[in-house]
Coordinates of C-alpha atoms in Angstrom, one line a residue:
M1 CA -25.1 56.2 14.7
R2 CA -21.7 55.4 14.8
E3 CA -22.1 51.8 13.7
Q4 CA -24.6 52.6 11.1
I5 CA -21.6 55.4 9.8
K6 CA -19.0 53.2 10.1
A7 CA -21.0 50.2 7.6
V8 CA -21.7 52.9 4.8
A9 CA -18.3 54.5 5.4
T10 CA -17.1 50.9 4.5
E11 CA -19.1 50.2 1.8
L12 CA -17.2 53.6 0.6
L13 CA -13.8 52.9 0.7
I14 CA -14.4 49.7 -0.7
T15 CA -15.8 51.1 -4.0
H16 CA -15.0 54.7 -3.9
G17 CA -11.7 54.6 -1.6
V18 CA -10.4 57.4 0.3
R19 CA -10.7 59.9 -2.8
G20 CA -13.9 59.1 -2.9
L21 CA -15.2 59.1 0.5
R22 CA -17.3 62.4 1.3
F23 CA -19.4 63.1 4.2
G24 CA -22.1 64.1 2.3
D25 CA -22.9 60.5 0.8
I26 CA -22.9 58.9 4.3
A27 CA -25.6 61.8 5.4
D28 CA -27.8 60.8 2.8
R29 CA -27.8 57.6 3.0
L30 CA -28.1 57.2 6.4
D31 CA -31.2 60.6 6.6
I32 CA -28.7 62.6 8.7
T33 CA -26.3 65.9 8.6
R34 CA -22.9 65.9 8.2
A35 CA -23.1 67.7 11.7
N36 CA -23.6 64.9 12.4
I37 CA -21.1 62.2 11.4
H38 CA -18.3 65.2 12.2
Y39 CA -19.5 65.5 15.7
H40 CA -19.1 61.7 15.9
F41 CA -15.8 61.6 14.4
G42 CA -14.3 65.0 14.4
T43 CA -12.6 64.7 10.9
K44 CA -12.5 62.4 7.6
K45 CA -9.3 60.8 8.8
N46 CA -10.4 60.1 12.0
L47 CA -13.7 58.0 10.3
V48 CA -11.4 56.5 7.8
E49 CA -8.7 55.1 10.5
E50 CA -11.4 53.8 12.5
V51 CA -13.2 52.1 9.9
I52 CA -9.9 50.5 8.7
D53 CA -8.7 49.3 12.1
E54 CA -12.1 47.4 12.6
Y55 CA -11.8 46.0 9.3
V56 CA -8.8 44.9 9.6
Q57 CA -8.9 43.5 13.1
A58 CA -12.3 41.1 12.3
A59 CA -10.9 39.9 9.6
I60 CA -7.9 39.0 11.7
A61 CA -10.4 37.7 14.0
G62 CA -12.0 35.3 11.2
L63 CA -9.0 34.4 9.7
G64 CA -7.3 33.1 13.4
E65 CA -10.2 30.9 13.7
V66 CA -9.8 29.2 11.2
W67 CA -5.2 29.5 11.3
S68 CA -5.7 28.2 15.1
D69 CA -8.5 25.6 14.7
P70 CA -7.0 22.6 15.8
G71 CA -9.3 20.0 14.6
L72 CA -8.7 20.9 10.6
T73 CA -5.7 20.0 8.8
Y74 CA -3.7 22.3 6.6
Q75 CA -6.0 21.5 3.6
E76 CA -9.4 22.2 5.5
K77 CA -7.5 25.4 6.8
A78 CA -6.5 26.7 3.1
L79 CA -10.2 25.8 1.7
R80 CA -11.8 27.7 4.4
T81 CA -10.0 30.7 4.3
M82 CA -11.3 30.9 0.6
E83 CA -14.4 30.3 1.7
F84 CA -14.1 33.4 3.8
N85 CA -13.0 34.9 1.1
R86 CA -15.3 34.2 -1.0
G87 CA -18.5 35.2 1.6
R88 CA -16.1 38.7 1.4
Y89 CA -16.7 38.6 -2.5
T90 CA -20.1 37.6 -2.6
K91 CA -21.5 41.0 -0.6
F92 CA -20.4 42.7 -3.7
N93 CA -20.2 41.2 -6.8
T94 CA -23.0 38.9 -8.1
G95 CA -21.9 35.5 -9.5
S96 CA -18.1 34.3 -9.5
R97 CA -17.7 36.1 -13.0
T98 CA -17.2 39.5 -11.8
G99 CA -14.2 41.5 -10.2
R100 CA -16.0 44.8 -8.7
S101 CA -13.7 45.6 -5.6
W102 CA -14.4 43.7 -2.0
S103 CA -11.9 44.1 0.3
L104 CA -11.0 47.3 1.8
I105 CA -7.8 45.7 2.7
S106 CA -6.6 45.8 -1.1
R107 CA -8.4 48.8 -2.1
M108 CA -7.2 51.0 0.3
R109 CA -3.7 49.8 -0.4
L110 CA -3.7 51.1 -3.7
E111 CA -4.4 54.7 -2.1
T112 CA -1.3 54.3 0.6
D113 CA -0.6 58.0 0.0
Q114 CA -4.5 58.6 1.3
L115 CA -3.9 57.3 4.5
S116 CA -2.1 58.8 7.8
D117 CA 0.7 56.7 9.4
E118 CA -1.7 54.7 11.7
A119 CA -3.9 53.7 9.3
R120 CA -1.4 52.2 6.6
A121 CA 0.4 50.7 9.8
K122 CA -2.9 48.4 10.5
L123 CA -2.7 47.2 6.8
R124 CA 0.6 46.0 7.5
Q125 CA -0.3 44.3 10.8
F126 CA -2.9 42.2 8.4
T127 CA 0.2 41.0 6.9
L128 CA 2.1 40.4 9.5
E129 CA -0.9 38.5 11.0
I130 CA -1.9 36.1 8.4
E131 CA 2.1 35.1 7.8
T132 CA 2.1 33.9 11.4
Y133 CA -1.2 31.8 11.6
I134 CA 0.0 30.1 7.8
N135 CA 3.5 29.5 9.2
D136 CA 3.1 28.2 12.4
A137 CA 0.7 26.0 10.4
V138 CA 2.5 24.3 7.9
V139 CA 5.0 23.7 11.2
R140 CA 2.2 22.0 13.2
A141 CA 0.9 20.0 9.8
Q142 CA 4.1 18.9 9.1
K143 CA 5.1 18.3 13.1
N144 CA 1.3 16.1 12.8
G145 CA 2.1 13.7 9.6
E146 CA 0.6 15.8 6.8
L147 CA 3.3 17.2 5.3
S148 CA 6.5 14.9 4.6
P149 CA 10.2 15.5 6.5
S150 CA 11.1 17.0 3.7
A151 CA 8.8 19.3 2.8
P152 CA 9.7 23.1 2.3
V153 CA 8.5 25.2 5.4
R154 CA 9.1 28.4 4.3
D155 CA 8.9 27.7 1.0
I156 CA 5.2 26.5 1.6
A157 CA 3.7 28.9 3.5
I158 CA 4.9 31.9 1.2
Q159 CA 3.2 30.6 -1.2
L160 CA -0.3 30.9 0.3
I161 CA 0.6 33.5 2.4
A162 CA 0.6 35.7 -0.9
I163 CA -2.9 34.3 -2.4
V164 CA -4.7 35.1 1.3
D165 CA -2.7 38.6 1.2
S166 CA -3.7 39.3 -2.1
A167 CA -6.9 38.2 -2.4
G168 CA -8.5 41.1 -3.3
S169 CA -6.0 42.3 -6.5
I170 CA -6.4 38.5 -7.4
T171 CA -10.4 38.5 -8.3
Q172 CA -10.3 41.9 -9.4
D173 CA -7.3 41.3 -11.9
G174 CA -8.9 38.0 -13.0
G175 CA -12.4 39.7 -13.4
S176 CA -14.0 36.8 -11.3
F177 CA -13.5 35.4 -8.0
D178 CA -12.6 31.6 -10.4
R179 CA -8.9 32.7 -10.9
L180 CA -8.7 33.4 -6.9
E181 CA -10.0 29.1 -6.4
H182 CA -8.0 28.1 -9.4
L183 CA -5.3 29.5 -7.1
Y184 CA -6.2 27.8 -4.2
T185 CA -6.9 24.9 -5.0
A186 CA -4.0 24.2 -8.0
Y187 CA -1.7 24.8 -5.0
L188 CA -3.4 23.4 -2.4
H189 CA -3.2 20.2 -4.9
I190 CA 0.6 20.8 -5.7
I191 CA 1.9 20.8 -1.8
D192 CA -0.4 17.9 -2.0
H193 CA 1.3 15.4 -4.2
A194 CA 5.0 16.6 -3.9
Y195 CA 5.0 17.0 0.3
G196 CA 1.7 15.1 0.9
T197 CA 1.7 11.7 3.4
G198 CA -2.5 11.1 3.4
R199 CA -2.9 12.1 6.2
G200 CA -3.8 16.1 5.2
A201 CA -7.7 15.6 4.5
A202 CA -10.6 14.0 4.5
K203 CA -10.6 14.3 0.3
R204 CA -8.0 15.7 -1.7
P205 CA -9.1 19.3 -3.0
V206 CA -10.5 19.4 -6.5
L207 CA -8.6 22.0 -9.1
A208 CA -11.7 24.5 -9.9
A209 CA -13.2 24.5 -13.4
G210 CA -10.6 25.4 -16.0
S211 CA -7.5 24.2 -14.7

């Protein structure tokens, strides 16, 4: 039952935020009592903290598999990250031209004043982990000859870090996934054109429609 409660709470937090999360709504969805939720989690604060922690750890683990894979080029890692985002986006959006909230991390950043210090720390952890993954990947790409020796490693990394870290907000602001896809593919096109050596990927990135 704990897992079912957290699954519903995750969905409601993404769609309605902390202020809109009510034990009564969770109870109605699962056909249980609010007392049952209190039994498992005690308070709303505890439930929110646990949901955020598990969501962040799952996101870090999923992206970590991509960025730590020695068999993927830098471009392939970036494109797989885009598809990771797309997978989560489609759980809350039909088609690619809607901008409903789909990222718990982005949604919770809008309500940090409603979160505990522990929950805010988890959101920061996501940013730090992604930054480490991408920084290390750019360094490896340069050492492997995918990027030229003159490539500005930190500058290349920071641009993609910003895209990955803000993916949820980008789709909401743009009203579709197309905007996020364009940012990913345009970024890769520019990096490949400016610093690529021809060893970075099996095929060149293709710009999204409308570019």
